[in-house]
Amino acid sequence: ILDFMRDLRRVEIGLGVGRIPGSVRRALTNIAGVGNPFGEPPEKRTRWSDSLDVRAYAAGMELLYFPGCFPAYDPRAIKVAQATASILKRAGVDFGILGARERCCGQSVRSVGAEELFRNLAHDNIRAFTDSGVRRILTTSPHCYHTFKNEYPELGGDWDVLHYTQHFARLVAEGRMDFNRKLDKKVTYHGPCYLGRHNQIYDEPRIVLRRIPGLELVEMADSHRSSLCCGGGGGGIWLDSAKGERLADVRLAQAIETGADILAVACPYCLATFEDSRLTVDGGSAIEIKDIAELVWDVIR
């Protein structure tokens, strides 16, 4: 705890502020104490899977599914983890989860400058992955994907890392996804920063969406490399932003301009920020926010 408090003070000095915003401090304190920003017990990290009969990861399995903090605890994002696991089971993928041994990936922690806390989280996760014999990791969050793939190797962690949209595109190409229903909706896709600009993954999410029967995919004014940020990255997900100051408000307005029925996302932070903006942006009630995993599960179950 003393090390963590010193880490926070270094962050404050680096930011040139008297103290870290309260919401950020709470998130960091929770992560340092129990491994997630919500302050929930690690034992509850598997609640999302209670009705799904998801197995604990064992050496030799095809994939470790790492849902991350938001899909494990946040009531809205839990539906994304459930949809993803259900799709994997339907496709016959051999996968498991770490449950209580999983800790925050630490991407936002490092972004706000709490380097020592980030390294502690990384070492805990690396130890858990290594002890479990993990070879390939599937993530829900682009932030987890980026961190495991690009930042953990400097600390000794090295695995094959996939974002779930990449794996879904593979399953589609291999004929392991059977779309049983049509989705007669106009959909626009928001590319998350840590999937698109940071890791150049633009095609796979769109490949999956275009394979959904009946779906019409339309692009926003800013897309692909020019896609706007939702505001959740870099610790922004923990800040209390006022109406009119949110990047998500601007992006949601662009989505509404396309005339789309659904704004599709592929990141828990984007899901959270757009759901908040939907409550206050003019015309927000006319568009639905859905993760790609939810859309896929709706048409194959």
PDB file of C-alpha atoms in Angstrom, residues 13 15 18 59 77 119 132 139-140 143 155 162 171 215 238 246 248:
ATOM      1  CA  ILE A  13       3.817  15.473  -9.534  1.00  0.00           C
ATOM      2  CA  LEU A  15       0.639  15.868 -13.926  1.00  0.00           C
ATOM      3  CA  GLY A  18      -2.261  19.008  -6.259  1.00  0.00           C
ATOM      4  CA  ALA A  59      -2.994 -26.375 -20.152  1.00  0.00           C
ATOM      5  CA  ALA A  77     -20.665  -5.085 -20.516  1.00  0.00           C
ATOM      6  CA  ARG A 119       4.192  -3.474 -13.484  1.00  0.00           C
ATOM      7  CA  SER A 132      -1.485 -22.135 -16.364  1.00  0.00           C
ATOM      8  CA  THR A 139      -9.511 -10.560 -25.355  1.00  0.00           C
ATOM      9  CA  THR A 140     -12.750  -8.608 -25.369  1.00  0.00           C
ATOM     10  CA  HIS A 143      -6.906  -2.205 -24.408  1.00  0.00           C
ATOM     11  CA  LEU A 155       8.341  -7.718 -18.918  1.00  0.00           C
ATOM     12  CA  LEU A 162      -6.125 -12.071 -30.556  1.00  0.00           C
ATOM     13  CA  LEU A 171     -14.426 -18.708 -37.548  1.00  0.00           C
ATOM     14  CA  LEU A 215     -27.312  -6.096 -42.200  1.00  0.00           C
ATOM     15  CA  TRP A 238     -12.698   7.061 -15.024  1.00  0.00           C
ATOM     16  CA  ARG A 246     -17.472  14.402 -24.115  1.00  0.00           C
ATOM     17  CA  ALA A 248     -18.418  10.401 -27.277  1.00  0.00           C
TER      18      ALA A 248
END
